[in-house]
Amino acid sequence: MESIKAEDTRRESFDDVTALAYRVLEETSRRGIPPDPRVFELFYVYLEGTDAELSEAVDMLLPDGEGASLNAVDRLYEEHLALGDKAGRYMEISARAEKELGTLSASLARKSVDDDRFRDTLAKARDGMSILMRPSTARQVIRDMLEVTETYATQNEFFAGELSAAHAQIGMLHDELRELRESAFADHLTGLANRRRFDLVLELEIDARATKGPFSLVMTDVDRFKRVNDQFGHAVGDSVLKQYARLIRQNVQGKDTAARYGGEEFALILPSTEILGARHVAERIRQGLAARNFVVSDTKERLGAVTASFGVAEHREGETAAELIARCDKALYKAKETGRNRVTTAS
């Protein structure tokens, strides 16, 4: 009974996948978008509802009933699904997943044939049984039924094991793909978003400004970081950056994006946040860093206080990403020129 329930569940999952694929085709057709592989994958994940961030971005950049922009599709795919220079690895995993799905499909087909054969044999045996049947004939029919039942049970057990193995393999491939996607947008040292993700999110926020309202950008740079590297070594410098990244992460919310902009410079994109709110976030991070006393773990030598300077800017309507970054960067360097360890607001 349990094996029958498990089989029914697997078949339902395949039916669900098929139904979702048809929904994707209907959705892209209704929006007037050609269902190429990139578009299909984007809307498959969107309708599946497993990626809240992607769903929100699609609703924001591809509003229903207003016509779809292929540029917006490109941007959404690039930010949420693309893998950049890791595309080769992605294709390899996808090919393995396709092979496993083929195995499942073939197994289901074989199982369907076996089921039909089993039911046909039982039907013939049932029709052949009657009160007029001689005992010897009845015994033979019963033996035949036992034999075909045992064969069917063996095949069913093999099929269940085959499906279970394929299901586990597909689950592993799915996890690998998720990790690959995450690593494509993460800084390897700090775990924050990398520059590539920062650039994409910033463009998305600019495009969404009309519906979401103003947002702010914070740029921060560790003061005199070269001196830390020169005096204590790059391993200690990396440790400082990782601890600073952890502090930044603790002071941002779910929809904020904290990124390593480059070297010892970090950036925060704060959606739906005006200049005063952004300045408050920057000041909280500044104070948290300045209050720490860094110690070299191996030698117990004290680095003393490590500080950072901040530039804060609120996006202006019509302003490009490059213009916003330039204003924020200018405020950051003004903070450094006027004494460091401070927050300066862009003009």
mmCIF file of C-alpha atoms in Angstrom:
data_model
loop_
_atom_site.group_PDB
_atom_site.id
_atom_site.type_symbol
_atom_site.label_atom_id
_atom_site.label_comp_id
_atom_site.label_asym_id
_atom_site.label_seq_id
_atom_site.Cartn_x
_atom_site.Cartn_y
_atom_site.Cartn_z
ATOM 1 C CA MET A 1 0.000 0.000 0.000
ATOM 2 C CA GLU A 2 2.831 2.415 0.861
ATOM 3 C CA SER A 3 4.558 1.747 -2.474
ATOM 4 C CA ILE A 4 1.309 2.506 -4.309
ATOM 5 C CA LYS A 5 0.932 5.786 -2.419
ATOM 6 C CA ALA A 6 4.559 6.712 -3.149
ATOM 7 C CA GLU A 7 4.045 5.943 -6.829
ATOM 8 C CA ASP A 8 0.882 8.058 -6.906
ATOM 9 C CA THR A 9 2.794 10.929 -5.279
ATOM 10 C CA ARG A 10 5.562 10.717 -7.890
ATOM 11 C CA ARG A 11 3.057 10.716 -10.714
ATOM 12 C CA GLU A 12 1.278 13.696 -9.191
ATOM 13 C CA SER A 13 4.611 15.558 -9.056
ATOM 14 C CA PHE A 14 5.191 14.863 -12.757
ATOM 15 C CA ASP A 15 1.652 16.006 -13.528
ATOM 16 C CA ASP A 16 2.314 19.188 -11.542
ATOM 17 C CA VAL A 17 5.495 19.899 -13.518
ATOM 18 C CA THR A 18 3.654 19.396 -16.818
ATOM 19 C CA ALA A 19 0.790 21.638 -15.722
ATOM 20 C CA LEU A 20 3.251 24.330 -14.641
ATOM 21 C CA ALA A 21 5.040 24.153 -18.000
ATOM 22 C CA TYR A 22 1.725 24.735 -19.791
ATOM 23 C CA ARG A 23 0.999 27.671 -17.494
ATOM 24 C CA VAL A 24 4.382 29.173 -18.411
ATOM 25 C CA LEU A 25 3.578 28.907 -22.119
ATOM 26 C CA GLU A 26 0.151 30.481 -21.585
ATOM 27 C CA GLU A 27 1.625 33.279 -19.464
ATOM 28 C CA THR A 28 4.377 34.184 -21.927
ATOM 29 C CA SER A 29 1.926 34.039 -24.833
ATOM 30 C CA ARG A 30 -0.518 36.320 -23.002
ATOM 31 C CA ARG A 31 2.272 38.807 -22.320
ATOM 32 C CA GLY A 32 3.494 38.642 -25.905
ATOM 33 C CA ILE A 33 6.971 37.337 -25.006
ATOM 34 C CA PRO A 34 8.643 34.624 -27.119
ATOM 35 C CA PRO A 35 9.121 31.564 -24.871
ATOM 36 C CA ASP A 36 12.834 31.078 -25.513
ATOM 37 C CA PRO A 37 14.788 29.093 -22.856
ATOM 38 C CA ARG A 38 15.729 32.257 -20.948
ATOM 39 C CA VAL A 39 12.129 33.536 -20.814
ATOM 40 C CA PHE A 40 10.775 30.053 -20.061
ATOM 41 C CA GLU A 41 13.103 29.552 -17.080
ATOM 42 C CA LEU A 42 12.343 33.017 -15.711
ATOM 43 C CA PHE A 43 8.568 32.517 -15.781
ATOM 44 C CA TYR A 44 8.807 28.902 -14.640
ATOM 45 C CA VAL A 45 10.482 30.033 -11.402
ATOM 46 C CA TYR A 46 8.062 32.990 -11.185
ATOM 47 C CA LEU A 47 4.920 30.824 -11.444
ATOM 48 C CA GLU A 48 6.453 28.126 -9.251
ATOM 49 C CA GLY A 49 6.578 30.723 -6.472
ATOM 50 C CA THR A 50 9.787 29.418 -4.878
ATOM 51 C CA ASP A 51 11.794 32.659 -5.237
ATOM 52 C CA ALA A 52 10.031 35.552 -3.523
ATOM 53 C CA GLU A 53 12.692 38.050 -4.567
ATOM 54 C CA LEU A 54 12.370 37.117 -8.242
ATOM 55 C CA SER A 55 8.545 37.168 -8.065
ATOM 56 C CA GLU A 56 8.603 40.648 -6.580
ATOM 57 C CA ALA A 57 11.031 41.854 -9.250
ATOM 58 C CA VAL A 58 8.899 40.403 -12.069
ATOM 59 C CA ASP A 59 5.754 42.037 -10.694
ATOM 60 C CA MET A 60 7.620 45.323 -10.420
ATOM 61 C CA LEU A 61 9.423 45.383 -13.780
ATOM 62 C CA LEU A 62 6.925 43.385 -15.858
ATOM 63 C CA PRO A 63 3.532 44.658 -14.651
ATOM 64 C CA ASP A 64 0.665 42.551 -15.904
ATOM 65 C CA GLY A 65 -1.333 44.015 -18.762
ATOM 66 C CA GLU A 66 1.151 46.737 -19.682
ATOM 67 C CA GLY A 67 3.287 44.854 -22.185
ATOM 68 C CA ALA A 68 6.567 43.196 -21.377
ATOM 69 C CA SER A 69 9.976 44.720 -21.998
ATOM 70 C CA LEU A 70 12.595 42.281 -23.261
ATOM 71 C CA ASN A 71 15.237 44.531 -21.723
ATOM 72 C CA ALA A 72 13.576 44.024 -18.362
ATOM 73 C CA VAL A 73 13.484 40.259 -18.997
ATOM 74 C CA ASP A 74 17.215 40.323 -19.735
ATOM 75 C CA ARG A 75 17.940 42.258 -16.556
ATOM 76 C CA LEU A 76 15.797 39.971 -14.394
ATOM 77 C CA TYR A 77 17.340 36.844 -15.868
ATOM 78 C CA GLU A 78 20.850 38.221 -15.438
ATOM 79 C CA GLU A 79 20.318 39.137 -11.800
ATOM 80 C CA HIS A 80 18.332 36.144 -10.588
ATOM 81 C CA LEU A 81 19.160 33.217 -12.855
ATOM 82 C CA ALA A 82 22.252 33.780 -14.988
ATOM 83 C CA LEU A 83 25.666 32.495 -13.999
ATOM 84 C CA GLY A 84 28.110 34.595 -16.016
ATOM 85 C CA ASP A 85 31.449 32.843 -16.397
ATOM 86 C CA LYS A 86 30.057 29.789 -14.612
ATOM 87 C CA ALA A 87 27.655 29.009 -17.459
ATOM 88 C CA GLY A 88 29.749 25.997 -18.485
ATOM 89 C CA ARG A 89 29.341 24.411 -15.068
ATOM 90 C CA TYR A 90 25.625 25.232 -15.148
ATOM 91 C CA MET A 91 25.231 23.508 -18.530
ATOM 92 C CA GLU A 92 27.042 20.445 -17.226
ATOM 93 C CA ILE A 93 24.730 20.128 -14.224
ATOM 94 C CA SER A 94 21.678 20.844 -16.384
ATOM 95 C CA ALA A 95 22.684 18.055 -18.766
ATOM 96 C CA ARG A 96 23.003 15.638 -15.847
ATOM 97 C CA ALA A 97 19.602 16.705 -14.553
ATOM 98 C CA GLU A 98 18.092 16.194 -18.008
ATOM 99 C CA LYS A 99 19.574 12.698 -18.123
ATOM 100 C CA GLU A 100 18.097 11.838 -14.730
ATOM 101 C CA LEU A 101 14.702 13.165 -15.805
ATOM 102 C CA GLY A 102 14.963 10.964 -18.891
ATOM 103 C CA THR A 103 15.627 7.986 -16.636
ATOM 104 C CA LEU A 104 12.549 8.787 -14.602
ATOM 105 C CA SER A 105 10.425 9.213 -17.711
ATOM 106 C CA ALA A 106 11.590 5.882 -19.163
ATOM 107 C CA SER A 107 10.968 4.146 -15.840
ATOM 108 C CA LEU A 108 7.451 5.504 -15.686
ATOM 109 C CA ALA A 109 6.815 4.311 -19.226
ATOM 110 C CA ARG A 110 8.072 0.806 -18.383
ATOM 111 C CA LYS A 111 6.009 0.778 -15.231
ATOM 112 C CA SER A 112 2.890 1.715 -17.170
ATOM 113 C CA VAL A 113 3.450 -1.205 -19.569
ATOM 114 C CA ASP A 114 4.058 -3.589 -16.668
ATOM 115 C CA ASP A 115 0.896 -2.396 -14.946
ATOM 116 C CA ASP A 116 -1.163 -2.996 -18.072
ATOM 117 C CA ARG A 117 0.313 -6.474 -18.516
ATOM 118 C CA PHE A 118 -0.362 -7.343 -14.868
ATOM 119 C CA ARG A 119 -3.962 -6.150 -15.027
ATOM 120 C CA ASP A 120 -4.519 -8.068 -18.287
ATOM 121 C CA THR A 121 -3.188 -11.286 -16.730
ATOM 122 C CA LEU A 122 -5.410 -10.912 -13.674
ATOM 123 C CA ALA A 123 -8.427 -10.199 -15.856
ATOM 124 C CA LYS A 124 -7.842 -13.352 -17.895
ATOM 125 C CA ALA A 125 -7.395 -15.410 -14.731
ATOM 126 C CA ARG A 126 -10.577 -13.978 -13.242
ATOM 127 C CA ASP A 127 -12.563 -14.662 -16.392
ATOM 128 C CA GLY A 128 -11.205 -18.207 -16.504
ATOM 129 C CA MET A 129 -12.285 -19.052 -12.961
ATOM 130 C CA SER A 130 -15.741 -20.639 -12.656
ATOM 131 C CA ILE A 131 -17.579 -23.163 -10.532
ATOM 132 C CA LEU A 132 -17.322 -25.652 -13.397
ATOM 133 C CA MET A 133 -13.522 -25.496 -13.529
ATOM 134 C CA ARG A 134 -11.762 -28.724 -12.660
ATOM 135 C CA PRO A 135 -9.560 -28.623 -9.502
ATOM 136 C CA SER A 136 -6.396 -29.269 -11.478
ATOM 137 C CA THR A 137 -7.171 -26.361 -13.794
ATOM 138 C CA ALA A 138 -7.965 -24.128 -10.840
ATOM 139 C CA ARG A 139 -4.648 -25.005 -9.208
ATOM 140 C CA GLN A 140 -2.800 -24.105 -12.419
ATOM 141 C CA VAL A 141 -4.600 -20.755 -12.687
ATOM 142 C CA ILE A 142 -3.766 -19.997 -9.076
ATOM 143 C CA ARG A 143 -0.117 -20.916 -9.658
ATOM 144 C CA ASP A 144 -0.062 -18.607 -12.703
ATOM 145 C CA MET A 145 -1.567 -15.784 -10.672
ATOM 146 C CA LEU A 146 0.981 -16.253 -7.887
ATOM 147 C CA GLU A 147 3.813 -16.260 -10.396
ATOM 148 C CA VAL A 148 2.729 -13.096 -12.191
ATOM 149 C CA THR A 149 2.016 -11.370 -8.841
ATOM 150 C CA GLU A 150 5.495 -12.219 -7.583
ATOM 151 C CA THR A 151 7.044 -10.975 -10.842
ATOM 152 C CA TYR A 152 5.049 -7.771 -10.622
ATOM 153 C CA ALA A 153 6.059 -7.236 -6.988
ATOM 154 C CA THR A 154 9.741 -7.703 -7.899
ATOM 155 C CA GLN A 155 9.443 -5.269 -10.796
ATOM 156 C CA ASN A 156 7.631 -2.784 -8.574
ATOM 157 C CA GLU A 157 10.337 -3.003 -5.920
ATOM 158 C CA PHE A 158 13.026 -2.449 -8.559
ATOM 159 C CA PHE A 159 11.076 0.464 -10.004
ATOM 160 C CA ALA A 160 10.632 2.075 -6.577
ATOM 161 C CA GLY A 161 14.386 1.809 -5.915
ATOM 162 C CA GLU A 162 15.183 3.219 -9.348
ATOM 163 C CA LEU A 163 12.849 6.159 -8.838
ATOM 164 C CA SER A 164 14.211 6.812 -5.358
ATOM 165 C CA ALA A 165 17.810 6.893 -6.635
ATOM 166 C CA ALA A 166 16.917 9.204 -9.521
ATOM 167 C CA HIS A 167 14.936 11.467 -7.208
ATOM 168 C CA ALA A 168 17.901 11.754 -4.834
ATOM 169 C CA GLN A 169 20.223 12.525 -7.752
ATOM 170 C CA ILE A 170 17.942 15.273 -9.046
ATOM 171 C CA GLY A 171 17.701 16.738 -5.559
ATOM 172 C CA MET A 172 21.492 16.846 -5.347
ATOM 173 C CA LEU A 173 21.716 18.510 -8.777
ATOM 174 C CA HIS A 174 19.151 21.080 -7.702
ATOM 175 C CA ASP A 175 21.227 21.935 -4.635
ATOM 176 C CA GLU A 176 24.365 22.237 -6.775
ATOM 177 C CA LEU A 177 22.627 24.650 -9.132
ATOM 178 C CA ARG A 178 21.378 26.784 -6.243
ATOM 179 C CA GLU A 179 24.852 26.969 -4.723
ATOM 180 C CA LEU A 180 26.322 27.798 -8.116
ATOM 181 C CA ARG A 181 23.874 30.634 -8.647
ATOM 182 C CA GLU A 182 24.518 32.018 -5.182
ATOM 183 C CA SER A 183 28.293 31.869 -5.617
ATOM 184 C CA ALA A 184 28.045 33.702 -8.941
ATOM 185 C CA PHE A 185 26.804 36.785 -7.108
ATOM 186 C CA ALA A 186 28.744 36.495 -3.843
ATOM 187 C CA ASP A 187 32.111 37.906 -2.829
ATOM 188 C CA HIS A 188 34.346 34.941 -1.986
ATOM 189 C CA LEU A 189 35.999 36.586 1.022
ATOM 190 C CA THR A 190 33.151 38.294 2.875
ATOM 191 C CA GLY A 191 30.059 36.455 1.657
ATOM 192 C CA LEU A 192 28.388 39.768 0.802
ATOM 193 C CA ALA A 193 27.076 40.508 -2.681
ATOM 194 C CA ASN A 194 29.831 41.062 -5.218
ATOM 195 C CA ARG A 195 30.263 44.035 -7.569
ATOM 196 C CA ARG A 196 28.342 42.289 -10.325
ATOM 197 C CA ARG A 197 25.259 41.859 -8.154
ATOM 198 C CA PHE A 198 25.594 45.402 -6.797
ATOM 199 C CA ASP A 199 25.507 46.850 -10.326
ATOM 200 C CA LEU A 200 22.447 44.817 -11.271
ATOM 201 C CA VAL A 201 20.485 45.626 -8.104
ATOM 202 C CA LEU A 202 21.305 49.328 -8.436
ATOM 203 C CA GLU A 203 19.905 49.394 -11.985
ATOM 204 C CA LEU A 204 16.775 47.577 -10.800
ATOM 205 C CA GLU A 205 16.218 50.098 -8.012
ATOM 206 C CA ILE A 206 16.617 53.006 -10.430
ATOM 207 C CA ASP A 207 14.090 51.455 -12.820
ATOM 208 C CA ALA A 208 11.650 50.858 -9.949
ATOM 209 C CA ARG A 209 11.961 54.318 -8.416
ATOM 210 C CA ALA A 210 8.695 55.532 -9.945
ATOM 211 C CA THR A 211 6.695 52.848 -8.140
ATOM 212 C CA LYS A 212 8.792 52.230 -5.015
ATOM 213 C CA GLY A 213 9.897 55.760 -4.259
ATOM 214 C CA PRO A 214 13.370 57.101 -3.502
ATOM 215 C CA PHE A 215 16.189 54.922 -2.246
ATOM 216 C CA SER A 216 19.643 55.654 -0.871
ATOM 217 C CA LEU A 217 23.196 54.518 -1.440
ATOM 218 C CA VAL A 218 25.888 54.253 1.221
ATOM 219 C CA MET A 219 29.555 53.796 0.362
ATOM 220 C CA THR A 220 32.124 53.072 3.053
ATOM 221 C CA ASP A 221 35.879 52.580 3.051
ATOM 222 C CA VAL A 222 38.068 51.203 5.872
ATOM 223 C CA ASP A 223 40.416 53.966 7.036
ATOM 224 C CA ARG A 224 44.170 53.443 6.565
ATOM 225 C CA PHE A 225 43.619 49.818 5.579
ATOM 226 C CA LYS A 226 46.947 49.650 3.731
ATOM 227 C CA ARG A 227 48.707 50.237 7.028
ATOM 228 C CA VAL A 228 46.929 47.221 8.534
ATOM 229 C CA ASN A 229 48.091 45.038 5.652
ATOM 230 C CA ASP A 230 51.640 46.363 5.739
ATOM 231 C CA GLN A 231 52.051 46.055 9.503
ATOM 232 C CA PHE A 232 50.178 42.831 10.249
ATOM 233 C CA GLY A 233 49.943 41.009 6.906
ATOM 234 C CA HIS A 234 47.206 40.287 4.420
ATOM 235 C CA ALA A 235 45.724 37.443 6.465
ATOM 236 C CA VAL A 236 44.972 39.875 9.290
ATOM 237 C CA GLY A 237 43.684 42.407 6.760
ATOM 238 C CA ASP A 238 41.309 39.788 5.346
ATOM 239 C CA SER A 239 40.103 38.996 8.859
ATOM 240 C CA VAL A 240 39.324 42.676 9.441
ATOM 241 C CA LEU A 241 37.340 42.831 6.195
ATOM 242 C CA LYS A 242 35.365 39.715 7.092
ATOM 243 C CA GLN A 243 34.515 41.059 10.535
ATOM 244 C CA TYR A 244 33.517 44.407 9.068
ATOM 245 C CA ALA A 245 31.307 42.645 6.517
ATOM 246 C CA ARG A 246 29.653 40.725 9.358
ATOM 247 C CA LEU A 247 28.950 44.002 11.174
ATOM 248 C CA ILE A 248 27.454 45.510 8.013
ATOM 249 C CA ARG A 249 25.246 42.461 7.508
ATOM 250 C CA GLN A 250 23.950 42.757 11.060
ATOM 251 C CA ASN A 251 22.819 46.328 10.395
ATOM 252 C CA VAL A 252 20.871 45.849 7.168
ATOM 253 C CA GLN A 253 17.380 44.485 6.595
ATOM 254 C CA GLY A 254 16.001 41.819 4.309
ATOM 255 C CA LYS A 255 15.536 43.890 1.149
ATOM 256 C CA ASP A 256 18.755 45.879 1.558
ATOM 257 C CA THR A 257 21.805 44.877 -0.474
ATOM 258 C CA ALA A 258 25.217 44.936 1.161
ATOM 259 C CA ALA A 259 28.095 44.449 -1.263
ATOM 260 C CA ARG A 260 31.855 44.446 -1.347
ATOM 261 C CA TYR A 261 32.448 47.159 -3.930
ATOM 262 C CA GLY A 262 36.154 46.470 -4.252
ATOM 263 C CA GLY A 263 39.184 46.069 -1.992
ATOM 264 C CA GLU A 264 38.346 47.599 1.388
ATOM 265 C CA GLU A 265 35.345 49.519 0.024
ATOM 266 C CA PHE A 266 31.763 48.416 0.641
ATOM 267 C CA ALA A 267 28.385 49.671 -0.554
ATOM 268 C CA LEU A 268 24.816 49.438 0.677
ATOM 269 C CA ILE A 269 21.691 49.872 -1.435
ATOM 270 C CA LEU A 270 18.780 50.769 0.844
ATOM 271 C CA PRO A 271 15.381 50.542 -0.914
ATOM 272 C CA SER A 272 12.546 52.878 0.157
ATOM 273 C CA THR A 273 14.979 54.774 2.390
ATOM 274 C CA GLU A 274 15.465 58.522 2.398
ATOM 275 C CA ILE A 275 18.709 60.296 3.228
ATOM 276 C CA LEU A 276 18.133 60.614 6.987
ATOM 277 C CA GLY A 277 17.373 56.909 7.356
ATOM 278 C CA ALA A 278 20.449 55.980 5.325
ATOM 279 C CA ARG A 279 22.633 58.283 7.384
ATOM 280 C CA HIS A 280 21.317 56.634 10.548
ATOM 281 C CA VAL A 281 22.273 53.174 9.209
ATOM 282 C CA ALA A 282 25.753 54.418 8.280
ATOM 283 C CA GLU A 283 26.258 56.036 11.679
ATOM 284 C CA ARG A 284 25.244 52.865 13.481
ATOM 285 C CA ILE A 285 27.779 50.830 11.483
ATOM 286 C CA ARG A 286 30.483 53.474 12.012
ATOM 287 C CA GLN A 287 30.020 53.442 15.780
ATOM 288 C CA GLY A 288 29.905 49.630 15.895
ATOM 289 C CA LEU A 289 33.235 49.337 14.076
ATOM 290 C CA ALA A 290 34.978 52.072 16.068
ATOM 291 C CA ALA A 291 33.947 50.417 19.341
ATOM 292 C CA ARG A 292 35.729 47.170 18.492
ATOM 293 C CA ASN A 293 39.278 46.344 19.493
ATOM 294 C CA PHE A 294 40.901 44.027 16.981
ATOM 295 C CA VAL A 295 43.437 41.472 18.177
ATOM 296 C CA VAL A 296 45.698 39.241 16.042
ATOM 297 C CA SER A 297 44.547 35.722 16.941
ATOM 298 C CA ASP A 298 47.995 34.100 16.646
ATOM 299 C CA THR A 299 50.168 36.660 18.455
ATOM 300 C CA LYS A 300 47.457 38.343 20.563
ATOM 301 C CA GLU A 301 48.885 41.641 19.337
ATOM 302 C CA ARG A 302 46.373 44.472 19.427
ATOM 303 C CA LEU A 303 45.506 46.348 16.272
ATOM 304 C CA GLY A 304 43.568 48.865 18.306
ATOM 305 C CA ALA A 305 40.509 50.562 16.871
ATOM 306 C CA VAL A 306 39.739 50.221 13.167
ATOM 307 C CA THR A 307 37.521 52.928 11.700
ATOM 308 C CA ALA A 308 35.722 53.609 8.444
ATOM 309 C CA SER A 309 34.468 56.642 6.554
ATOM 310 C CA PHE A 310 31.073 56.911 4.861
ATOM 311 C CA GLY A 311 29.404 58.751 2.017
ATOM 312 C CA VAL A 312 25.600 58.795 1.807
ATOM 313 C CA ALA A 313 23.438 59.857 -1.135
ATOM 314 C CA GLU A 314 19.729 59.676 -1.947
ATOM 315 C CA HIS A 315 18.902 58.891 -5.548
ATOM 316 C CA ARG A 316 17.552 61.816 -7.544
ATOM 317 C CA GLU A 317 14.848 61.310 -10.128
ATOM 318 C CA GLY A 318 16.425 60.834 -13.557
ATOM 319 C CA GLU A 319 19.893 60.217 -12.125
ATOM 320 C CA THR A 320 21.919 57.373 -13.653
ATOM 321 C CA ALA A 321 23.751 54.742 -11.642
ATOM 322 C CA ALA A 322 27.118 56.272 -12.551
ATOM 323 C CA GLU A 323 25.985 59.740 -11.447
ATOM 324 C CA LEU A 324 24.655 58.449 -8.127
ATOM 325 C CA ILE A 325 27.848 56.510 -7.411
ATOM 326 C CA ALA A 326 29.966 59.557 -8.280
ATOM 327 C CA ARG A 327 28.034 61.775 -5.843
ATOM 328 C CA CYS A 328 28.215 59.182 -3.081
ATOM 329 C CA ASP A 329 31.922 58.573 -3.728
ATOM 330 C CA LYS A 330 32.593 62.299 -3.566
ATOM 331 C CA ALA A 331 30.915 62.445 -0.147
ATOM 332 C CA LEU A 332 33.010 59.480 1.004
ATOM 333 C CA TYR A 333 36.271 61.145 0.046
ATOM 334 C CA LYS A 334 35.154 64.345 1.708
ATOM 335 C CA ALA A 335 34.692 62.333 4.921
ATOM 336 C CA LYS A 336 38.263 61.074 4.589
ATOM 337 C CA GLU A 337 39.689 64.492 3.822
ATOM 338 C CA THR A 338 38.003 66.053 6.865
ATOM 339 C CA GLY A 339 39.355 63.599 9.435
ATOM 340 C CA ARG A 340 38.016 60.081 8.641
ATOM 341 C CA ASN A 341 35.769 57.996 10.897
ATOM 342 C CA ARG A 342 32.722 60.043 9.968
ATOM 343 C CA VAL A 343 29.587 60.076 7.822
ATOM 344 C CA THR A 344 29.194 62.727 5.116
ATOM 345 C CA THR A 345 26.006 63.393 3.169
ATOM 346 C CA ALA A 346 26.243 64.057 -0.572
ATOM 347 C CA SER A 347 25.170 67.448 -1.848
#
